[in-house]
Amino acid sequence: MLDPVVAELLFTSIVTMLWCALMLCIFFVTTLKFEFLRLYWQELIGLVILWFFWIGGAAAASSIFGDLSACQQFRACQILSALLAFAWLGWITLTVMLIISIVVMITATRDGRKVLDEPLPSRGDR
């Protein structure tokens, strides 16, 4: 039986991989255009949704599994520790991406541009 927290983290990982693949396709495939995802604010909303998925999964796993340092001699405990570590690493990575996106948007706004309403860059823009 699959624990609900593990299922949530699996779902979050799959959705994140699909999001990354979609963003890479938008950047590299010039003929591919999505109407629902073409502006910076739309990308920011997607990142925030993923951020909430990651923080929810990592926090739930931390509260359910607790301190795993006492049982590291067991294989199941090692797997749970790795799951917990990767959940927090995913959240940290997404947090850094969000911070970078927000800093870039604030910097560009100071230059007088409306960054949130600008289209996402693509390979054809270079």
PDB file of C-alpha atoms in Angstrom:
ATOM      1  CA  MET A   1       0.000   0.000   0.000  1.00  0.00           C
ATOM      2  CA  LEU A   2       1.335   3.414  -0.974  1.00  0.00           C
ATOM      3  CA  ASP A   3       1.472   6.019   1.772  1.00  0.00           C
ATOM      4  CA  PRO A   4      -0.481   9.204   0.832  1.00  0.00           C
ATOM      5  CA  VAL A   5       2.577  11.391   1.463  1.00  0.00           C
ATOM      6  CA  VAL A   6       4.690   9.279  -0.869  1.00  0.00           C
ATOM      7  CA  ALA A   7       1.936   9.431  -3.497  1.00  0.00           C
ATOM      8  CA  GLU A   8       1.765  13.222  -3.147  1.00  0.00           C
ATOM      9  CA  LEU A   9       5.527  13.558  -3.541  1.00  0.00           C
ATOM     10  CA  LEU A  10       5.441  11.232  -6.558  1.00  0.00           C
ATOM     11  CA  PHE A  11       2.653  13.316  -8.107  1.00  0.00           C
ATOM     12  CA  THR A  12       4.569  16.528  -7.363  1.00  0.00           C
ATOM     13  CA  SER A  13       7.738  15.135  -8.927  1.00  0.00           C
ATOM     14  CA  ILE A  14       5.917  14.045 -12.076  1.00  0.00           C
ATOM     15  CA  VAL A  15       4.098  17.375 -12.426  1.00  0.00           C
ATOM     16  CA  THR A  16       7.398  19.232 -11.927  1.00  0.00           C
ATOM     17  CA  MET A  17       9.120  17.152 -14.596  1.00  0.00           C
ATOM     18  CA  LEU A  18       6.251  17.787 -17.005  1.00  0.00           C
ATOM     19  CA  TRP A  19       6.424  21.532 -16.214  1.00  0.00           C
ATOM     20  CA  CYS A  20      10.184  21.555 -16.906  1.00  0.00           C
ATOM     21  CA  ALA A  21       9.686  19.683 -20.176  1.00  0.00           C
ATOM     22  CA  LEU A  22       6.957  22.138 -21.197  1.00  0.00           C
ATOM     23  CA  MET A  23       9.137  25.158 -20.388  1.00  0.00           C
ATOM     24  CA  LEU A  24      12.075  23.661 -22.299  1.00  0.00           C
ATOM     25  CA  CYS A  25       9.812  23.016 -25.297  1.00  0.00           C
ATOM     26  CA  ILE A  26       8.557  26.600 -25.177  1.00  0.00           C
ATOM     27  CA  PHE A  27      12.144  27.855 -25.166  1.00  0.00           C
ATOM     28  CA  PHE A  28      13.725  25.536 -27.735  1.00  0.00           C
ATOM     29  CA  VAL A  29      10.901  24.670 -30.152  1.00  0.00           C
ATOM     30  CA  THR A  30      10.133  27.891 -32.016  1.00  0.00           C
ATOM     31  CA  THR A  31       7.046  26.552 -33.790  1.00  0.00           C
ATOM     32  CA  LEU A  32       5.396  25.520 -30.515  1.00  0.00           C
ATOM     33  CA  LYS A  33       3.162  28.242 -29.092  1.00  0.00           C
ATOM     34  CA  PHE A  34       0.839  27.870 -26.126  1.00  0.00           C
ATOM     35  CA  GLU A  35      -1.838  30.477 -25.534  1.00  0.00           C
ATOM     36  CA  PHE A  36      -2.209  29.551 -21.867  1.00  0.00           C
ATOM     37  CA  LEU A  37       1.515  29.919 -21.151  1.00  0.00           C
ATOM     38  CA  ARG A  38       3.199  32.740 -22.976  1.00  0.00           C
ATOM     39  CA  LEU A  39       3.693  35.541 -20.454  1.00  0.00           C
ATOM     40  CA  TYR A  40       5.970  35.914 -17.439  1.00  0.00           C
ATOM     41  CA  TRP A  41       3.107  36.153 -14.932  1.00  0.00           C
ATOM     42  CA  GLN A  42       1.720  32.846 -16.189  1.00  0.00           C
ATOM     43  CA  GLU A  43       5.064  31.164 -15.599  1.00  0.00           C
ATOM     44  CA  LEU A  44       5.229  32.727 -12.142  1.00  0.00           C
ATOM     45  CA  ILE A  45       1.805  31.302 -11.249  1.00  0.00           C
ATOM     46  CA  GLY A  46       2.969  27.841 -12.345  1.00  0.00           C
ATOM     47  CA  LEU A  47       6.098  28.117 -10.192  1.00  0.00           C
ATOM     48  CA  VAL A  48       4.067  29.238  -7.169  1.00  0.00           C
ATOM     49  CA  ILE A  49       1.669  26.297  -7.560  1.00  0.00           C
ATOM     50  CA  LEU A  50       4.608  23.889  -7.766  1.00  0.00           C
ATOM     51  CA  TRP A  51       6.169  25.597  -4.744  1.00  0.00           C
ATOM     52  CA  PHE A  52       3.034  24.890  -2.684  1.00  0.00           C
ATOM     53  CA  PHE A  53       3.020  21.254  -3.837  1.00  0.00           C
ATOM     54  CA  TRP A  54       6.651  20.829  -2.767  1.00  0.00           C
ATOM     55  CA  ILE A  55       6.311  22.563   0.601  1.00  0.00           C
ATOM     56  CA  GLY A  56       3.162  20.569   1.350  1.00  0.00           C
ATOM     57  CA  GLY A  57       4.775  17.248   0.499  1.00  0.00           C
ATOM     58  CA  ALA A  58       8.049  17.957   2.284  1.00  0.00           C
ATOM     59  CA  ALA A  59       6.334  19.277   5.407  1.00  0.00           C
ATOM     60  CA  ALA A  60       3.860  16.395   5.524  1.00  0.00           C
ATOM     61  CA  ALA A  61       6.644  13.858   5.097  1.00  0.00           C
ATOM     62  CA  SER A  62       8.694  15.541   7.816  1.00  0.00           C
ATOM     63  CA  SER A  63       5.804  15.555  10.259  1.00  0.00           C
ATOM     64  CA  ILE A  64       4.770  11.951   9.580  1.00  0.00           C
ATOM     65  CA  PHE A  65       8.191  10.314   9.402  1.00  0.00           C
ATOM     66  CA  GLY A  66       9.780  12.518  12.076  1.00  0.00           C
ATOM     67  CA  ASP A  67      13.358  11.982  13.159  1.00  0.00           C
ATOM     68  CA  LEU A  68      14.840   9.105  11.189  1.00  0.00           C
ATOM     69  CA  SER A  69      18.371   9.286  12.610  1.00  0.00           C
ATOM     70  CA  ALA A  70      17.810   6.485  15.121  1.00  0.00           C
ATOM     71  CA  CYS A  71      16.880   3.809  12.571  1.00  0.00           C
ATOM     72  CA  GLN A  72      19.494   4.256   9.827  1.00  0.00           C
ATOM     73  CA  GLN A  73      20.580   0.619  10.089  1.00  0.00           C
ATOM     74  CA  PHE A  74      17.303  -0.433   8.391  1.00  0.00           C
ATOM     75  CA  ARG A  75      16.885  -0.179   4.622  1.00  0.00           C
ATOM     76  CA  ALA A  76      13.318   1.202   4.828  1.00  0.00           C
ATOM     77  CA  CYS A  77      14.497   3.993   7.083  1.00  0.00           C
ATOM     78  CA  GLN A  78      17.315   4.854   4.659  1.00  0.00           C
ATOM     79  CA  ILE A  79      14.806   5.043   1.805  1.00  0.00           C
ATOM     80  CA  LEU A  80      12.526   7.321   3.818  1.00  0.00           C
ATOM     81  CA  SER A  81      15.509   9.535   4.684  1.00  0.00           C
ATOM     82  CA  ALA A  82      16.393   9.819   1.003  1.00  0.00           C
ATOM     83  CA  LEU A  83      12.767  10.595   0.141  1.00  0.00           C
ATOM     84  CA  LEU A  84      12.686  13.322   2.772  1.00  0.00           C
ATOM     85  CA  ALA A  85      16.000  14.772   1.611  1.00  0.00           C
ATOM     86  CA  PHE A  86      14.919  14.926  -2.013  1.00  0.00           C
ATOM     87  CA  ALA A  87      11.581  16.476  -1.045  1.00  0.00           C
ATOM     88  CA  TRP A  88      13.345  19.318   0.743  1.00  0.00           C
ATOM     89  CA  LEU A  89      15.924  19.653  -2.048  1.00  0.00           C
ATOM     90  CA  GLY A  90      13.100  19.993  -4.578  1.00  0.00           C
ATOM     91  CA  TRP A  91      11.487  22.697  -2.457  1.00  0.00           C
ATOM     92  CA  ILE A  92      14.807  24.538  -2.009  1.00  0.00           C
ATOM     93  CA  THR A  93      15.501  24.429  -5.754  1.00  0.00           C
ATOM     94  CA  LEU A  94      12.053  25.772  -6.563  1.00  0.00           C
ATOM     95  CA  THR A  95      12.415  28.491  -3.923  1.00  0.00           C
ATOM     96  CA  VAL A  96      15.694  29.618  -5.496  1.00  0.00           C
ATOM     97  CA  MET A  97      14.034  29.655  -8.938  1.00  0.00           C
ATOM     98  CA  LEU A  98      11.173  31.768  -7.592  1.00  0.00           C
ATOM     99  CA  ILE A  99      13.550  34.213  -5.901  1.00  0.00           C
ATOM    100  CA  ILE A 100      15.602  34.599  -9.086  1.00  0.00           C
ATOM    101  CA  SER A 101      12.453  35.134 -11.166  1.00  0.00           C
ATOM    102  CA  ILE A 102      11.123  37.760  -8.769  1.00  0.00           C
ATOM    103  CA  VAL A 103      14.485  39.580  -8.587  1.00  0.00           C
ATOM    104  CA  VAL A 104      14.739  39.646 -12.385  1.00  0.00           C
ATOM    105  CA  MET A 105      11.183  40.948 -12.670  1.00  0.00           C
ATOM    106  CA  ILE A 106      11.770  43.657 -10.055  1.00  0.00           C
ATOM    107  CA  THR A 107      15.015  44.706 -11.735  1.00  0.00           C
ATOM    108  CA  ALA A 108      13.348  44.894 -15.140  1.00  0.00           C
ATOM    109  CA  THR A 109      10.419  46.845 -13.672  1.00  0.00           C
ATOM    110  CA  ARG A 110      12.846  49.463 -12.379  1.00  0.00           C
ATOM    111  CA  ASP A 111      13.984  49.945 -15.977  1.00  0.00           C
ATOM    112  CA  GLY A 112      10.436  50.989 -16.842  1.00  0.00           C
ATOM    113  CA  ARG A 113       9.328  47.730 -18.460  1.00  0.00           C
ATOM    114  CA  LYS A 114       6.159  45.832 -17.608  1.00  0.00           C
ATOM    115  CA  VAL A 115       7.805  42.459 -17.262  1.00  0.00           C
ATOM    116  CA  LEU A 116       4.744  40.505 -16.194  1.00  0.00           C
ATOM    117  CA  ASP A 117       3.013  41.344 -19.460  1.00  0.00           C
ATOM    118  CA  GLU A 118       6.001  40.483 -21.665  1.00  0.00           C
ATOM    119  CA  PRO A 119       6.127  37.185 -23.556  1.00  0.00           C
ATOM    120  CA  LEU A 120       8.467  34.466 -22.379  1.00  0.00           C
ATOM    121  CA  PRO A 121      11.758  34.325 -24.271  1.00  0.00           C
ATOM    122  CA  SER A 122      12.232  31.685 -26.899  1.00  0.00           C
ATOM    123  CA  ARG A 123      15.191  30.430 -28.869  1.00  0.00           C
ATOM    124  CA  GLY A 124      13.995  32.376 -31.907  1.00  0.00           C
ATOM    125  CA  ASP A 125      14.337  35.672 -30.004  1.00  0.00           C
ATOM    126  CA  ARG A 126      18.116  35.489 -30.010  1.00  0.00           C
TER     127      ARG A 126
END
